[in-house]
mmCIF file of C-alpha atoms in Angstrom:
data_model
loop_
_atom_site.group_PDB
_atom_site.id
_atom_site.type_symbol
_atom_site.label_atom_id
_atom_site.label_comp_id
_atom_site.label_asym_id
_atom_site.label_seq_id
_atom_site.Cartn_x
_atom_site.Cartn_y
_atom_site.Cartn_z
ATOM 1 C CA ASN A 1 28.292 -93.794 -15.196
ATOM 2 C CA ALA A 2 27.188 -96.729 -13.495
ATOM 3 C CA GLY A 3 29.496 -98.482 -12.959
ATOM 4 C CA VAL A 4 29.590 -102.167 -12.915
ATOM 5 C CA THR A 5 26.296 -103.599 -13.648
ATOM 6 C CA GLN A 6 24.255 -107.433 -13.734
ATOM 7 C CA THR A 7 21.361 -108.600 -13.951
ATOM 8 C CA PRO A 8 19.190 -110.342 -12.922
ATOM 9 C CA LYS A 9 19.912 -110.480 -9.205
ATOM 10 C CA PHE A 10 17.618 -112.595 -7.765
ATOM 11 C CA GLN A 11 17.029 -115.730 -9.528
ATOM 12 C CA VAL A 12 15.639 -119.076 -8.294
ATOM 13 C CA LEU A 13 16.626 -122.858 -11.199
ATOM 14 C CA LYS A 14 16.286 -125.306 -10.341
ATOM 15 C CA THR A 15 19.473 -128.499 -10.569
ATOM 16 C CA GLY A 16 19.909 -129.661 -14.063
ATOM 17 C CA GLN A 17 18.384 -125.547 -15.800
ATOM 18 C CA SER A 18 20.682 -123.380 -17.225
ATOM 19 C CA MET A 19 21.279 -119.729 -17.107
ATOM 20 C CA THR A 20 23.454 -116.735 -18.221
ATOM 21 C CA LEU A 21 24.516 -113.934 -15.721
ATOM 22 C CA GLN A 22 25.583 -110.552 -17.218
ATOM 23 C CA CYS A 23 27.655 -107.441 -16.145
ATOM 24 C CA ALA A 24 28.391 -105.160 -17.574
ATOM 25 C CA GLN A 25 30.673 -101.972 -16.703
ATOM 26 C CA ASP A 26 31.546 -98.650 -18.970
ATOM 27 C CA MET A 27 34.619 -97.268 -17.241
ATOM 28 C CA ASN A 28 36.478 -98.115 -20.490
ATOM 29 C CA HIS A 29 37.934 -100.831 -17.894
ATOM 30 C CA ASN A 30 40.171 -103.996 -19.642
ATOM 31 C CA SER A 31 39.928 -106.446 -17.291
ATOM 32 C CA MET A 32 36.758 -108.196 -15.841
ATOM 33 C CA TYR A 33 35.835 -110.824 -13.362
ATOM 34 C CA TRP A 34 33.129 -113.605 -11.468
ATOM 35 C CA TYR A 35 33.403 -114.311 -8.534
ATOM 36 C CA ARG A 36 31.437 -115.888 -5.954
ATOM 37 C CA GLN A 37 30.284 -115.332 -2.315
ATOM 38 C CA ASP A 38 29.420 -118.391 -0.200
ATOM 39 C CA PRO A 39 29.465 -117.959 4.002
ATOM 40 C CA GLY A 40 32.645 -118.458 6.084
ATOM 41 C CA MET A 41 34.316 -118.881 2.471
ATOM 42 C CA GLY A 42 35.463 -115.487 0.764
ATOM 43 C CA LEU A 43 35.173 -114.213 -1.750
ATOM 44 C CA ARG A 44 36.910 -116.341 -4.679
ATOM 45 C CA LEU A 45 37.612 -116.117 -8.531
ATOM 46 C CA ILE A 46 35.578 -118.492 -11.407
ATOM 47 C CA TYR A 47 37.355 -116.752 -13.773
ATOM 48 C CA TYR A 48 38.865 -113.753 -14.998
ATOM 49 C CA SER A 49 39.573 -112.082 -18.142
ATOM 50 C CA ALA A 50 42.635 -109.502 -18.653
ATOM 51 C CA SER A 51 41.019 -108.566 -22.092
ATOM 52 C CA GLU A 52 38.763 -108.479 -24.153
ATOM 53 C CA GLY A 53 38.765 -111.196 -26.026
ATOM 54 C CA THR A 54 40.679 -113.444 -24.157
ATOM 55 C CA THR A 55 39.571 -114.689 -20.325
ATOM 56 C CA ASP A 56 41.536 -117.545 -17.856
ATOM 57 C CA LYS A 57 40.626 -119.438 -15.123
ATOM 58 C CA GLY A 58 40.253 -118.826 -11.486
ATOM 59 C CA GLU A 59 39.968 -120.299 -8.699
ATOM 60 C CA VAL A 60 37.345 -122.252 -8.725
ATOM 61 C CA PRO A 61 35.884 -121.991 -12.233
ATOM 62 C CA ASN A 62 34.024 -125.929 -12.627
ATOM 63 C CA GLY A 63 30.576 -126.004 -13.560
ATOM 64 C CA TYR A 64 31.179 -122.525 -15.314
ATOM 65 C CA ASN A 65 32.270 -121.020 -18.816
ATOM 66 C CA VAL A 66 32.159 -117.027 -19.575
ATOM 67 C CA SER A 67 32.168 -114.943 -22.779
ATOM 68 C CA ARG A 68 34.010 -111.594 -23.629
ATOM 69 C CA LEU A 69 31.684 -110.427 -25.441
ATOM 70 C CA ASN A 70 32.912 -106.626 -25.975
ATOM 71 C CA LYS A 71 35.099 -103.828 -23.730
ATOM 72 C CA ARG A 72 32.519 -103.159 -22.261
ATOM 73 C CA GLU A 73 30.570 -107.127 -20.889
ATOM 74 C CA PHE A 74 31.876 -110.560 -19.407
ATOM 75 C CA SER A 75 29.546 -112.932 -19.315
ATOM 76 C CA LEU A 76 28.989 -115.978 -17.197
ATOM 77 C CA ARG A 77 26.931 -119.532 -17.360
ATOM 78 C CA LEU A 78 26.265 -122.461 -15.907
ATOM 79 C CA GLU A 79 24.933 -125.083 -18.089
ATOM 80 C CA SER A 80 23.689 -127.586 -15.712
ATOM 81 C CA ALA A 81 23.162 -124.961 -12.658
ATOM 82 C CA ALA A 82 24.124 -127.932 -8.829
ATOM 83 C CA PRO A 83 23.231 -126.545 -5.449
ATOM 84 C CA SER A 84 26.648 -126.426 -4.895
ATOM 85 C CA GLN A 85 26.636 -123.373 -7.579
ATOM 86 C CA THR A 86 23.741 -121.668 -4.286
ATOM 87 C CA SER A 87 25.426 -118.285 -3.685
ATOM 88 C CA VAL A 88 25.693 -114.903 -4.137
ATOM 89 C CA TYR A 89 27.522 -113.411 -7.613
ATOM 90 C CA PHE A 90 29.114 -111.269 -7.807
ATOM 91 C CA CYS A 91 31.217 -109.174 -11.425
ATOM 92 C CA ALA A 92 33.808 -106.824 -11.637
ATOM 93 C CA SER A 93 36.124 -105.069 -13.502
ATOM 94 C CA SER A 94 39.385 -102.927 -13.017
ATOM 95 C CA LYS A 95 42.288 -100.785 -13.927
ATOM 96 C CA TYR A 96 45.767 -100.293 -13.495
ATOM 97 C CA ARG A 97 47.133 -96.979 -11.428
ATOM 98 C CA GLY A 98 50.098 -98.517 -9.779
ATOM 99 C CA THR A 99 47.864 -101.190 -8.256
ATOM 100 C CA TYR A 100 45.098 -103.317 -9.780
ATOM 101 C CA GLU A 101 41.505 -101.518 -7.829
ATOM 102 C CA GLN A 102 38.405 -103.180 -8.775
ATOM 103 C CA TYR A 103 34.643 -101.986 -8.581
ATOM 104 C CA PHE A 104 31.915 -104.653 -8.027
ATOM 105 C CA GLY A 105 28.883 -104.282 -8.911
ATOM 106 C CA PRO A 106 25.796 -105.678 -7.382
ATOM 107 C CA GLY A 107 25.952 -109.414 -7.096
ATOM 108 C CA THR A 108 23.499 -111.868 -7.905
ATOM 109 C CA ARG A 109 21.543 -114.221 -5.622
ATOM 110 C CA LEU A 110 21.156 -117.375 -7.241
ATOM 111 C CA THR A 111 19.119 -120.202 -5.206
ATOM 112 C CA VAL A 112 19.061 -124.537 -7.500
ATOM 113 C CA THR A 113 16.641 -126.013 -5.392
ATOM 114 C CA ARG B 1 46.228 -122.806 3.857
ATOM 115 C CA LYS B 2 44.086 -120.117 2.844
ATOM 116 C CA GLU B 3 46.212 -117.487 1.206
ATOM 117 C CA VAL B 4 44.747 -114.856 2.895
ATOM 118 C CA GLU B 5 43.740 -115.068 6.299
ATOM 119 C CA GLN B 6 41.803 -112.498 8.352
ATOM 120 C CA ASP B 7 40.449 -112.629 12.805
ATOM 121 C CA PRO B 8 36.638 -112.921 11.705
ATOM 122 C CA GLY B 9 35.272 -111.279 14.814
ATOM 123 C CA PRO B 10 32.785 -109.685 15.275
ATOM 124 C CA PHE B 11 35.048 -106.218 16.865
ATOM 125 C CA ASN B 12 31.574 -104.189 18.921
ATOM 126 C CA VAL B 13 33.458 -100.960 19.831
ATOM 127 C CA PRO B 14 31.523 -98.089 21.371
ATOM 128 C CA GLU B 15 31.784 -95.030 19.119
ATOM 129 C CA GLY B 16 35.147 -92.345 18.924
ATOM 130 C CA ALA B 17 36.898 -95.660 19.923
ATOM 131 C CA THR B 18 40.757 -96.989 17.678
ATOM 132 C CA VAL B 19 40.291 -100.092 16.807
ATOM 133 C CA ALA B 20 42.760 -102.537 14.595
ATOM 134 C CA PHE B 21 42.244 -104.993 12.391
ATOM 135 C CA ASN B 22 44.948 -107.380 10.723
ATOM 136 C CA CYS B 23 45.013 -109.557 8.201
ATOM 137 C CA THR B 24 48.071 -112.140 7.343
ATOM 138 C CA TYR B 25 49.047 -113.688 3.585
ATOM 139 C CA SER B 26 50.759 -116.711 2.658
ATOM 140 C CA ASN B 27 52.857 -115.745 -0.368
ATOM 141 C CA SER B 28 55.722 -114.103 -0.301
ATOM 142 C CA ALA B 29 55.352 -113.023 -4.560
ATOM 143 C CA SER B 30 51.899 -110.256 -3.283
ATOM 144 C CA GLN B 31 52.481 -107.418 -5.007
ATOM 145 C CA SER B 32 49.426 -105.161 -4.231
ATOM 146 C CA PHE B 33 47.554 -104.991 -0.728
ATOM 147 C CA PHE B 34 44.288 -103.303 -0.319
ATOM 148 C CA TRP B 35 40.902 -102.878 2.377
ATOM 149 C CA TYR B 36 37.479 -103.769 0.954
ATOM 150 C CA ARG B 37 34.436 -102.801 3.372
ATOM 151 C CA GLN B 38 31.265 -104.635 1.803
ATOM 152 C CA ASP B 39 28.272 -103.140 3.623
ATOM 153 C CA CYS B 40 25.532 -106.431 4.567
ATOM 154 C CA ARG B 41 23.835 -107.804 1.697
ATOM 155 C CA LYS B 42 25.604 -104.937 -0.981
ATOM 156 C CA GLU B 43 28.692 -105.707 -3.101
ATOM 157 C CA PRO B 44 32.717 -104.419 -1.713
ATOM 158 C CA LYS B 45 33.797 -101.090 -2.094
ATOM 159 C CA LEU B 46 37.766 -100.139 -2.268
ATOM 160 C CA LEU B 47 38.531 -98.477 0.950
ATOM 161 C CA MET B 48 42.126 -98.572 -0.051
ATOM 162 C CA SER B 49 45.137 -99.534 -1.535
ATOM 163 C CA VAL B 50 47.772 -100.155 1.058
ATOM 164 C CA TYR B 51 51.102 -98.431 0.222
ATOM 165 C CA SER B 52 54.904 -99.980 1.033
ATOM 166 C CA SER B 53 55.094 -96.997 3.144
ATOM 167 C CA GLY B 54 52.166 -97.173 4.926
ATOM 168 C CA ASN B 55 49.596 -94.681 4.286
ATOM 169 C CA GLU B 56 46.211 -92.819 5.700
ATOM 170 C CA ASP B 57 43.287 -91.567 4.613
ATOM 171 C CA GLY B 58 40.964 -89.235 6.326
ATOM 172 C CA ARG B 59 40.578 -92.231 10.254
ATOM 173 C CA PHE B 60 41.861 -94.513 8.680
ATOM 174 C CA THR B 61 45.380 -96.035 8.168
ATOM 175 C CA ALA B 62 46.656 -98.434 6.523
ATOM 176 C CA GLN B 63 50.136 -100.172 7.370
ATOM 177 C CA LEU B 64 52.423 -103.367 5.329
ATOM 178 C CA ASN B 65 54.374 -105.738 6.951
ATOM 179 C CA ARG B 66 56.640 -107.241 3.673
ATOM 180 C CA ALA B 67 58.881 -108.972 6.599
ATOM 181 C CA SER B 68 56.359 -110.727 8.793
ATOM 182 C CA GLN B 69 53.401 -110.764 6.020
ATOM 183 C CA TYR B 70 51.724 -108.537 7.532
ATOM 184 C CA ILE B 71 48.739 -106.117 7.145
ATOM 185 C CA SER B 72 46.592 -103.675 9.107
ATOM 186 C CA LEU B 73 43.841 -100.881 9.484
ATOM 187 C CA LEU B 74 43.325 -98.926 11.710
ATOM 188 C CA ILE B 75 40.417 -96.761 12.400
ATOM 189 C CA ARG B 76 39.587 -93.750 15.259
ATOM 190 C CA ASP B 77 37.513 -92.085 16.657
ATOM 191 C CA SER B 78 34.911 -94.788 15.499
ATOM 192 C CA LYS B 79 31.513 -93.421 13.889
ATOM 193 C CA LEU B 80 27.974 -95.412 13.193
ATOM 194 C CA SER B 81 29.207 -95.252 10.298
ATOM 195 C CA ASP B 82 32.293 -97.583 10.007
ATOM 196 C CA SER B 83 29.725 -100.683 11.072
ATOM 197 C CA ALA B 84 30.066 -103.391 8.193
ATOM 198 C CA THR B 85 33.026 -105.849 7.618
ATOM 199 C CA TYR B 86 35.767 -105.023 6.138
ATOM 200 C CA LEU B 87 37.697 -107.039 3.955
ATOM 201 C CA CYS B 88 41.733 -108.030 3.210
ATOM 202 C CA VAL B 89 42.796 -108.457 -0.742
ATOM 203 C CA VAL B 90 46.155 -109.011 -2.127
ATOM 204 C CA ASN B 91 46.667 -109.170 -5.389
ATOM 205 C CA PHE B 92 49.851 -111.832 -7.176
ATOM 206 C CA LEU B 93 52.502 -111.180 -9.731
ATOM 207 C CA THR B 94 50.539 -111.676 -12.745
ATOM 208 C CA GLY B 95 48.091 -108.979 -11.142
ATOM 209 C CA ASN B 96 45.137 -110.289 -12.390
ATOM 210 C CA GLN B 97 44.862 -113.053 -9.321
ATOM 211 C CA PHE B 98 42.420 -111.211 -6.405
ATOM 212 C CA TYR B 99 43.042 -113.172 -2.787
ATOM 213 C CA PHE B 100 40.362 -112.251 -0.360
ATOM 214 C CA GLY B 101 39.628 -112.846 2.983
ATOM 215 C CA THR B 102 36.732 -113.992 4.938
ATOM 216 C CA GLY B 103 36.129 -110.316 6.515
ATOM 217 C CA THR B 104 36.375 -108.882 9.613
ATOM 218 C CA SER B 105 32.477 -108.032 11.205
ATOM 219 C CA LEU B 106 32.687 -103.919 13.026
ATOM 220 C CA THR B 107 29.824 -103.072 14.489
ATOM 221 C CA VAL B 108 29.794 -99.524 16.182
ATOM 222 C CA ILE B 109 27.869 -99.291 18.810
ATOM 223 C CA PRO B 110 26.398 -95.764 20.218
#
């Protein structure tokens, strides 16, 4: 049981390049999330998917797109990377057990030069 | 105003000490509350959910005060392995909007 996996672990992009961050979970969770974490800012929600086939914007969606490919996979795409998108990106999934408990992947460290 | 606010610390305490962290939240419609632990350059990991009546898990005790809109985490008999950043997390009515505090840094000193 791998939990939540993310690829790649590290990435360096030049301004204007595009890339897709991949996330998969094997816990049969309905909900999945993408966050970014910046120093002094805490984790901020970019997009989430409450169930397969649905996606919604979070707090900081500008510059990103997402795809919920199936129940397991939720990808995040940067169409034209900017230095302001340099961050650590975490994917998470959650299940409802009275409350929604989230489980995180190991993160992707992205640098945009 | 931030949705969730925490004292960033750092808290430096000796082994065996008791330490407490507080966290305040701004939205009275908040429904669920959590403490996560994050080690340096790692992902956040769920430490415990916080229930209305308060709850305990070994050396860790979490309390919720809805009237004053704060939650707390108490760590007793601190261990070196407790050194980490502790994140306060609040979940609103929709069930899928989570707000994270910036974290409180704890270092337990031998």
